[in-house]
PDB file of C-alpha atoms in Angstrom:
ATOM      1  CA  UNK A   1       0.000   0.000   0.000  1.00 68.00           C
ATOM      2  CA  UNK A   2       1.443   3.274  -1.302  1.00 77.00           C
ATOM      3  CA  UNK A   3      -0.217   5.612   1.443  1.00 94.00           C
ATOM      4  CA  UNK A   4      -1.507   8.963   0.370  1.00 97.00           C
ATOM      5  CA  UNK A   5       0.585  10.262  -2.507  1.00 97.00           C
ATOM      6  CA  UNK A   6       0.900  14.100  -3.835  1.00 98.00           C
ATOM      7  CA  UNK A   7       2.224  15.704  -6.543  1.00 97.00           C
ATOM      8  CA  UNK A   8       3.975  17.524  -7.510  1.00 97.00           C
ATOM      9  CA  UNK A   9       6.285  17.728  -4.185  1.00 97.00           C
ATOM     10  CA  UNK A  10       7.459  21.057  -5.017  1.00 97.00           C
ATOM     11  CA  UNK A  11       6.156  24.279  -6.932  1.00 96.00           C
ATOM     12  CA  UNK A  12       7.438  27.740  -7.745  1.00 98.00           C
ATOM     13  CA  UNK A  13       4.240  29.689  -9.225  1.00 98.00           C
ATOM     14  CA  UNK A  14       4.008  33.489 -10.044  1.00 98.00           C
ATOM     15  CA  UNK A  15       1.873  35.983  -8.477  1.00 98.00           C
ATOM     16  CA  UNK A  16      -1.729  35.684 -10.581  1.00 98.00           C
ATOM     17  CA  UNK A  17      -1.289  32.125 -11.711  1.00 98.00           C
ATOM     18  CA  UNK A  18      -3.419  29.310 -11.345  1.00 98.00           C
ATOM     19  CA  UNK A  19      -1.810  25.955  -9.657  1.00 98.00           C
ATOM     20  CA  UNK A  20      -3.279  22.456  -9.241  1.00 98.00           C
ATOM     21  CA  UNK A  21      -2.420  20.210  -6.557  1.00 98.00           C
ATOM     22  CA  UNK A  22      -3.061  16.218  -6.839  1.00 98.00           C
ATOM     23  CA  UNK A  23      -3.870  13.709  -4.209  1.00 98.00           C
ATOM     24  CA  UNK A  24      -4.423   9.967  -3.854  1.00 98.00           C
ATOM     25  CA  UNK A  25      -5.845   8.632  -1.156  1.00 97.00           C
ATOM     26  CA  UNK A  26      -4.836   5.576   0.497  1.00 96.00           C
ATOM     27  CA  UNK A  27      -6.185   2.284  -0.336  1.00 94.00           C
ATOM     28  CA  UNK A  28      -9.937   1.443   0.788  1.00 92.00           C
ATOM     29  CA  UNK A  29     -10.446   5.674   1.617  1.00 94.00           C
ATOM     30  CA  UNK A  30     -13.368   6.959   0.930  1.00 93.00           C
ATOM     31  CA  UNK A  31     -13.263  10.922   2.184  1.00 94.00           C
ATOM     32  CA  UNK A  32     -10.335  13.524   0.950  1.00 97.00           C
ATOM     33  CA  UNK A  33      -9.481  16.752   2.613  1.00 97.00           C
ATOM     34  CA  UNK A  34      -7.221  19.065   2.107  1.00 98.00           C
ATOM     35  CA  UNK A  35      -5.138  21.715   4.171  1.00 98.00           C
ATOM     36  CA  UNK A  36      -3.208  24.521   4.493  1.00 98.00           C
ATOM     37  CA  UNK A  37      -0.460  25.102   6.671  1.00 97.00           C
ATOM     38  CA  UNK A  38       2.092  28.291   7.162  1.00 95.00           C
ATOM     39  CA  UNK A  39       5.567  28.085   8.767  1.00 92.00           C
ATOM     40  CA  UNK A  40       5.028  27.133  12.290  1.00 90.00           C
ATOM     41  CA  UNK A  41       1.587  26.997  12.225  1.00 93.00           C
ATOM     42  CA  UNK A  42      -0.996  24.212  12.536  1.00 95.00           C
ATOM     43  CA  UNK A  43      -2.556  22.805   9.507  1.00 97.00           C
ATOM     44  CA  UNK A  44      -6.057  24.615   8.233  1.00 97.00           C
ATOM     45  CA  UNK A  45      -8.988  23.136   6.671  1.00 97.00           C
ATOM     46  CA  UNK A  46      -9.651  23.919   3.510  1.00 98.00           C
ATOM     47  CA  UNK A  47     -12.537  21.832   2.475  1.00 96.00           C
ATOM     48  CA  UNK A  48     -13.461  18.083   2.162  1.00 96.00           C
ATOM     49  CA  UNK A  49     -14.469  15.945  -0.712  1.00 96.00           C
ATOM     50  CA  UNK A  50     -16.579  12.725  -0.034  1.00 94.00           C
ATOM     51  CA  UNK A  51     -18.466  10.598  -2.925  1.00 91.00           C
ATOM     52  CA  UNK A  52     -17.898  13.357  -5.325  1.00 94.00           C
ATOM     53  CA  UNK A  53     -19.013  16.180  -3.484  1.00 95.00           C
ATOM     54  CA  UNK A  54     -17.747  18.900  -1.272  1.00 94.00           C
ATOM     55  CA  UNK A  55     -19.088  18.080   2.208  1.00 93.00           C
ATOM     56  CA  UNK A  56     -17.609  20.790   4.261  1.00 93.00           C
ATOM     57  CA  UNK A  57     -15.115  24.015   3.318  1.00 95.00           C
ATOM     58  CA  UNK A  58     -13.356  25.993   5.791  1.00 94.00           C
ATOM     59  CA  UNK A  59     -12.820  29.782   5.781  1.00 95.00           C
ATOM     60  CA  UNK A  60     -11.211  29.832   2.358  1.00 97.00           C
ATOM     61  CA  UNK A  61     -12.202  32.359  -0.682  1.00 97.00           C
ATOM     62  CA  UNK A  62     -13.887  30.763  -3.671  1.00 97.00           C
ATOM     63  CA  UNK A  63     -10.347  31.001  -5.517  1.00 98.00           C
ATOM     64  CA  UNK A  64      -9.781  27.699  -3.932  1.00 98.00           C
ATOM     65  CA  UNK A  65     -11.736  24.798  -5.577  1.00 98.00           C
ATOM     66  CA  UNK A  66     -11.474  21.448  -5.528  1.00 97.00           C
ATOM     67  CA  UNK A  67     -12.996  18.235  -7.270  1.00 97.00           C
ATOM     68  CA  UNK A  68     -12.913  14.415  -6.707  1.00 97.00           C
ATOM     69  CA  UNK A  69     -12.803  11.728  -8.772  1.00 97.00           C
ATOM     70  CA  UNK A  70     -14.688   7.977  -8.925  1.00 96.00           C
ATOM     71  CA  UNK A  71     -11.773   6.412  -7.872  1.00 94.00           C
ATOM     72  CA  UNK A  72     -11.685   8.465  -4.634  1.00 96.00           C
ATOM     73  CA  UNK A  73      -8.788  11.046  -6.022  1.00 97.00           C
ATOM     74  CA  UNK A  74      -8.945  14.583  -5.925  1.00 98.00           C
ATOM     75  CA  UNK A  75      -7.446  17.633  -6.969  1.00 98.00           C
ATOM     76  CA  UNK A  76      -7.222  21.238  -5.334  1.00 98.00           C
ATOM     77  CA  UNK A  77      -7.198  24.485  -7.100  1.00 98.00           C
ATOM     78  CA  UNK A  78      -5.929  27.667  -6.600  1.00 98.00           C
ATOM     79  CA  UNK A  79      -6.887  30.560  -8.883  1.00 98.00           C
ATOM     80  CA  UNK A  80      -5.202  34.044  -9.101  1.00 98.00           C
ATOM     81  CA  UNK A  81      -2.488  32.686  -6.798  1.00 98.00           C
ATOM     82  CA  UNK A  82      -1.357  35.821  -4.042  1.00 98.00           C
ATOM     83  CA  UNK A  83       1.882  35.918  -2.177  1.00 98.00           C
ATOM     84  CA  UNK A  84       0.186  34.685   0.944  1.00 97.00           C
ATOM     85  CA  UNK A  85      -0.775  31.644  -0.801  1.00 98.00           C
ATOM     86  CA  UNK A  86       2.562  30.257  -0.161  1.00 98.00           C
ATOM     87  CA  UNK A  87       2.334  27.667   2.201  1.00 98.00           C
ATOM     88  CA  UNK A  88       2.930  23.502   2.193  1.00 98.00           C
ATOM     89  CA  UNK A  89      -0.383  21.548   1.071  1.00 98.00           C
ATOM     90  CA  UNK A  90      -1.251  18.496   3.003  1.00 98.00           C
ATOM     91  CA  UNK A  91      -3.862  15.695   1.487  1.00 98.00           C
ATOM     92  CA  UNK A  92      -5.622  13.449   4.206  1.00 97.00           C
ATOM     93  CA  UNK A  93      -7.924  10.785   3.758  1.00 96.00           C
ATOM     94  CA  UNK A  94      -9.797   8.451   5.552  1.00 93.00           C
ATOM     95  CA  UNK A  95     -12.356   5.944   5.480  1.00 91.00           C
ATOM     96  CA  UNK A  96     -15.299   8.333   6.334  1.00 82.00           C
ATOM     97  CA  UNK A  97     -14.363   9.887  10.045  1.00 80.00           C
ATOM     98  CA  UNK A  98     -12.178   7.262  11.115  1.00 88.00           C
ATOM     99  CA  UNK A  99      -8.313   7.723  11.228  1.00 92.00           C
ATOM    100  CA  UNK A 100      -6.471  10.079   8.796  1.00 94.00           C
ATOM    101  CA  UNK A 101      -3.471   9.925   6.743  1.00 96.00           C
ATOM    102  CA  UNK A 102      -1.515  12.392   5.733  1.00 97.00           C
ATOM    103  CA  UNK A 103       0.463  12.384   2.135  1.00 97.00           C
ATOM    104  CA  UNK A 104       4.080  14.495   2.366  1.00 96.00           C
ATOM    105  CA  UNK A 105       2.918  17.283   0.863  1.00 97.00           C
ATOM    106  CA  UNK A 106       2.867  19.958  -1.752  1.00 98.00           C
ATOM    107  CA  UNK A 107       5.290  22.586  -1.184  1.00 98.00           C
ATOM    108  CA  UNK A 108       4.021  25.570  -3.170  1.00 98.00           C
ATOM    109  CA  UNK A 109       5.973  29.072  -3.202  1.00 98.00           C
ATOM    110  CA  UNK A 110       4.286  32.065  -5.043  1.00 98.00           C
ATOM    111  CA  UNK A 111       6.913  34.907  -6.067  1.00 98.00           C
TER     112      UNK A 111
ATOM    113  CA  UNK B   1     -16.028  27.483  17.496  1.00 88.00           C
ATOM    114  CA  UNK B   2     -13.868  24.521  18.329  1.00 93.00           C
ATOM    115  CA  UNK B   3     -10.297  25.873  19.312  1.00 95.00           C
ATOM    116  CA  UNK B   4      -6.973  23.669  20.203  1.00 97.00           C
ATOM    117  CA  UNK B   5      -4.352  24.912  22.366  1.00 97.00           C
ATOM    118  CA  UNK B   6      -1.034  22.880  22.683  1.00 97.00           C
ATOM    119  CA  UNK B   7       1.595  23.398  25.273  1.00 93.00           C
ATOM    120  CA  UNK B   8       4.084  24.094  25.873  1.00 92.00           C
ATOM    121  CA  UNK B   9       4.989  25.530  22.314  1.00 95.00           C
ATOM    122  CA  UNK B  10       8.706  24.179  22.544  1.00 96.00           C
ATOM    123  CA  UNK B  11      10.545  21.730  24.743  1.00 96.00           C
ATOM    124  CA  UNK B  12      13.806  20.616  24.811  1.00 97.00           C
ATOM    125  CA  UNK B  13      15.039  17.811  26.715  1.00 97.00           C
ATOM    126  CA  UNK B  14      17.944  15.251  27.548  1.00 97.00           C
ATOM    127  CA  UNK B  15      17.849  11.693  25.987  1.00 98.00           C
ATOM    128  CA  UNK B  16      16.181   9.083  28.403  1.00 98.00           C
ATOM    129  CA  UNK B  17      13.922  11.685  29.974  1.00 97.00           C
ATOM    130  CA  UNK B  18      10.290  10.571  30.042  1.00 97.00           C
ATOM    131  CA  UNK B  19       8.048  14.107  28.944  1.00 96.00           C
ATOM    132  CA  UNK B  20       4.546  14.584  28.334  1.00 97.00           C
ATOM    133  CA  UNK B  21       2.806  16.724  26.179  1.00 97.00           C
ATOM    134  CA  UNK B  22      -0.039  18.461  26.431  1.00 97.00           C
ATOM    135  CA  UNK B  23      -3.297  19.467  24.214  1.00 98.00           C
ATOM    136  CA  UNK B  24      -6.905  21.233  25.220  1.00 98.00           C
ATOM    137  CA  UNK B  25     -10.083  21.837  23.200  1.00 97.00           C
ATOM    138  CA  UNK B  26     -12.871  23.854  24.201  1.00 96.00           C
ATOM    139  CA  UNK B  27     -16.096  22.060  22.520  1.00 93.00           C
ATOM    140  CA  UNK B  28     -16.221  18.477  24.239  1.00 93.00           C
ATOM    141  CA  UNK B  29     -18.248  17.457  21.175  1.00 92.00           C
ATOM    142  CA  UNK B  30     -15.816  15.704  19.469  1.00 94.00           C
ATOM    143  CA  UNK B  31     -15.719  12.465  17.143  1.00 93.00           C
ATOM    144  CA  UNK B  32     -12.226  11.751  18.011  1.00 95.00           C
ATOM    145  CA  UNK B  33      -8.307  13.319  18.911  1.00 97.00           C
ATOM    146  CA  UNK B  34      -5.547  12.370  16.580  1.00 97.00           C
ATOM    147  CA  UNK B  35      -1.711  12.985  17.893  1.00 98.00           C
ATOM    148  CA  UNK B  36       0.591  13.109  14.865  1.00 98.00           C
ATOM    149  CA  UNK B  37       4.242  13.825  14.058  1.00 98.00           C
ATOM    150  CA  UNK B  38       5.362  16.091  11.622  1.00 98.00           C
ATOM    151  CA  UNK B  39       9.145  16.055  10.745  1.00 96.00           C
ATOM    152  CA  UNK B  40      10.837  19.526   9.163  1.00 93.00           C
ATOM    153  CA  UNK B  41       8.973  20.109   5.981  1.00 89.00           C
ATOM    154  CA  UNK B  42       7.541  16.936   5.903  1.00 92.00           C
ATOM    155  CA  UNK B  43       3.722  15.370   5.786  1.00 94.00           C
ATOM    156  CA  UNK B  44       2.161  14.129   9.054  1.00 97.00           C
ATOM    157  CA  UNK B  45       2.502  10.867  10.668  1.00 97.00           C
ATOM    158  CA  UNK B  46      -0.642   9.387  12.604  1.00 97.00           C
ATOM    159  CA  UNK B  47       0.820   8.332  15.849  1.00 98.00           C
ATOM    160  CA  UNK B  48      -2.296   7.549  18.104  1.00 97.00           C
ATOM    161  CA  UNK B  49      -5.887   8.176  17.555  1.00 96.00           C
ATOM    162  CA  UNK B  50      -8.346   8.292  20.306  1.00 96.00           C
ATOM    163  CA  UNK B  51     -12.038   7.505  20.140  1.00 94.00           C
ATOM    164  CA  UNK B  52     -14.382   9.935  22.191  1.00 93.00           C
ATOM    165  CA  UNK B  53     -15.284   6.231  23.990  1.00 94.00           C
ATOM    166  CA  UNK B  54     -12.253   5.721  24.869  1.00 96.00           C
ATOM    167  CA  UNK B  55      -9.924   6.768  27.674  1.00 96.00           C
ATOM    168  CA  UNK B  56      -6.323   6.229  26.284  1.00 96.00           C
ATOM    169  CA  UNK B  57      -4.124   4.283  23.268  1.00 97.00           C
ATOM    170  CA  UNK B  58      -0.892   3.007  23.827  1.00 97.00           C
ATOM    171  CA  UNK B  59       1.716   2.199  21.059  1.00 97.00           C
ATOM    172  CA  UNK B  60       5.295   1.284  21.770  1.00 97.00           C
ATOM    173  CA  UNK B  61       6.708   4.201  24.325  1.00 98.00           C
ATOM    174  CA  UNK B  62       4.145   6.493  23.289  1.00 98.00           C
ATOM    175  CA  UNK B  63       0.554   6.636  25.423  1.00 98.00           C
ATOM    176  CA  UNK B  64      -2.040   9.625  24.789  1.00 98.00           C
ATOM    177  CA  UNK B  65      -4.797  10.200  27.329  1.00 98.00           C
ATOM    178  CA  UNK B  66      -8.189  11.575  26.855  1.00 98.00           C
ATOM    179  CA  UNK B  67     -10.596  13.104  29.276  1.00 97.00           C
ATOM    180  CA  UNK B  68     -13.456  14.837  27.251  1.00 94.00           C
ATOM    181  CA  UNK B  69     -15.316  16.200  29.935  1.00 93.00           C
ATOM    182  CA  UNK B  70     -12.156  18.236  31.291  1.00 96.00           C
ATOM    183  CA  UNK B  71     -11.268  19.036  26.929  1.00 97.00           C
ATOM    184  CA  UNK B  72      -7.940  17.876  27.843  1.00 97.00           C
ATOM    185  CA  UNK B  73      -5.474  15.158  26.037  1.00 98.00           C
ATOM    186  CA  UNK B  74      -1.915  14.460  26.783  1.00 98.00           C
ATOM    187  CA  UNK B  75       0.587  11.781  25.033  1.00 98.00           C
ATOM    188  CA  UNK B  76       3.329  10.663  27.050  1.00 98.00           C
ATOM    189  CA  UNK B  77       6.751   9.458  25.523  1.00 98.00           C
ATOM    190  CA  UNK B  78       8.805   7.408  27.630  1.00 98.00           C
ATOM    191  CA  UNK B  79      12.300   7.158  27.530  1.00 98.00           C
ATOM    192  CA  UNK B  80      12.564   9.947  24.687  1.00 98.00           C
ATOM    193  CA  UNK B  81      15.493   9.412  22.000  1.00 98.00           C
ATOM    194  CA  UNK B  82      16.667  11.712  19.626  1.00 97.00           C
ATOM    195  CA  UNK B  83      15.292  10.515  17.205  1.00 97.00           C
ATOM    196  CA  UNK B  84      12.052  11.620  18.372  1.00 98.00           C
ATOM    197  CA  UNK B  85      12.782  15.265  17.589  1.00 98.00           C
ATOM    198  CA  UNK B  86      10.105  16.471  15.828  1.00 98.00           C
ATOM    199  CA  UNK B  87       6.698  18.709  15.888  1.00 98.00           C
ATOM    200  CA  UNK B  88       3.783  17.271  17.646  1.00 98.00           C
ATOM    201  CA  UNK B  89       0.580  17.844  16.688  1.00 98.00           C
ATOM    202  CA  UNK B  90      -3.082  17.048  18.154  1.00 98.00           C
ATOM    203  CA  UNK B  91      -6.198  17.574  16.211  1.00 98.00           C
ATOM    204  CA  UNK B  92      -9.824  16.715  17.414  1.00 97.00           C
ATOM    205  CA  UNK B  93     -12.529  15.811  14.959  1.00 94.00           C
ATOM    206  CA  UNK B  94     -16.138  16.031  15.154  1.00 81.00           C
ATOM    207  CA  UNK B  95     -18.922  14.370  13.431  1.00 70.00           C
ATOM    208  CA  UNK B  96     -18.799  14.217   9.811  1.00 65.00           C
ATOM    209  CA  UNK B  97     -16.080  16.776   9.767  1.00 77.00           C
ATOM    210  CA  UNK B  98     -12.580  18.478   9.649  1.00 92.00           C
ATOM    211  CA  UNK B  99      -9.795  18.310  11.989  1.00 96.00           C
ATOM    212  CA  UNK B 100      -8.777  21.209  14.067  1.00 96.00           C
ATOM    213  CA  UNK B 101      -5.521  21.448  14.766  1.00 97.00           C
ATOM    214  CA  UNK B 102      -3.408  23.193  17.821  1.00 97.00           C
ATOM    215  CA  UNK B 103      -0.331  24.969  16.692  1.00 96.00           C
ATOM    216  CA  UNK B 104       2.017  22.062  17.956  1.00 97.00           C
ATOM    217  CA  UNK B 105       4.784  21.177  20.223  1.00 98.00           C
ATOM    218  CA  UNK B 106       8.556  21.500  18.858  1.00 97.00           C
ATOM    219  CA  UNK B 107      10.469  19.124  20.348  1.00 98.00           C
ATOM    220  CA  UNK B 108      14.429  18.398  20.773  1.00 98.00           C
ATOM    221  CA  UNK B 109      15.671  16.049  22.578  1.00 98.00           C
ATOM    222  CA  UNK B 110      19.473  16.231  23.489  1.00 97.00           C
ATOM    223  CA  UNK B 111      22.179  12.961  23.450  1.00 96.00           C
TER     224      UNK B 111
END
């Protein structure tokens, strides 16, 4: 089992760009989310996908958007990309609310 | 609104020492508490996860503790190594939903 798996690992994007970020889950998960998370801070949710659809979003602008696929993976986009939208971008997923796994992340840097 | 508070925010230690760290939430209402380890740049790593039925999980030297009622969770590492430098996280979850994160614990421990 390959775990959760992102790419790309790293990404150097210019101010006004548009980036997407890809995720698959681990084997048997059902439920994606995805999150943000600054130097030294704690990770923060930026929405969840399960069975297709956004279930729940966090306090994110509509420039972030997201979709998931049949086979459970998903993708996360980020329109009009600001300076503050550098950050590292984590992938979890679980089977519904049980235990999450992380993938190593995205390491995006907007110049 | 569900907050986590971890503390302390850095600790630093001699190898062999056995340390506990500590993590608070204010909504008791919570699906389950996830401790994880996050390595310099890195993804996370699940270390324990807690079911609101349950009192405590124990895996190798590591034990986390949770009391709902009080919104408090520790995990206790025994005999730490320094190998188990790293950034600890907690995150509760509630029903059907995200994880909330607290900001972490940094920690070094010295040979």
């Amino acid at each position: 089992d390959a775990g959760v798996t992102q790419s790309p690992t790293h990404l150097i994007k210019t101010r006004g760009q548009q980036v997407t970020l890809r995720c698959s889950p681990k084997s048997g998960h059902d439920t994606v989310s995805w999150y943000q998370q600054a130097l030294g801070q704690g990770p923060q949710f930026i929405f969840q996908y399960y069975e297709e659809e956004e279930r729940q979003r966090g306090n994110f602008p509509d420039r972030f958007s997201g979709h998931q696929f049949p086979n459970y993976s998903s993708e996360l986009n980020v329109n009009a990309l600001l300076l503050g939208d550098s950050a590292l971008y984590l992938c979890a997923s679980s089977f519904s609310d049980r235990e999450a796994f992380f993938g190593q992340g995205t390491r995006l840097t907007v110049v | 609104k569900q907050e986590v508070t971890q503390i302390p925010a850095a600790l630093s230690v001699p190898e062999g020492e056995n340390l506990v760290l500590n993590c608070s939430f204010t909504d008791s209402a919570i699906y389950n508490l996830q401790w994880f380890r996050q390595d310099p740049g890195k993804g996370l790593t699940s270390l324990l996860l807690i079911q609101s039925s349950q009192r405590e999980q124990t895996s190798g030297r590591l034990n986390a503790s949770l009391d709902k009622s009080s919104g408090r969770s520790t995990l206790y590492i025994a005999a730490s190594q320094p190998g188990d430098s790293a950034t600890y996280l907690c995150a509760v979850r509630s029903m059907g939903g995200k994880l909330i994160f607290g900001q972490g614990t940094e920690l070094s421990v010295k040979p």
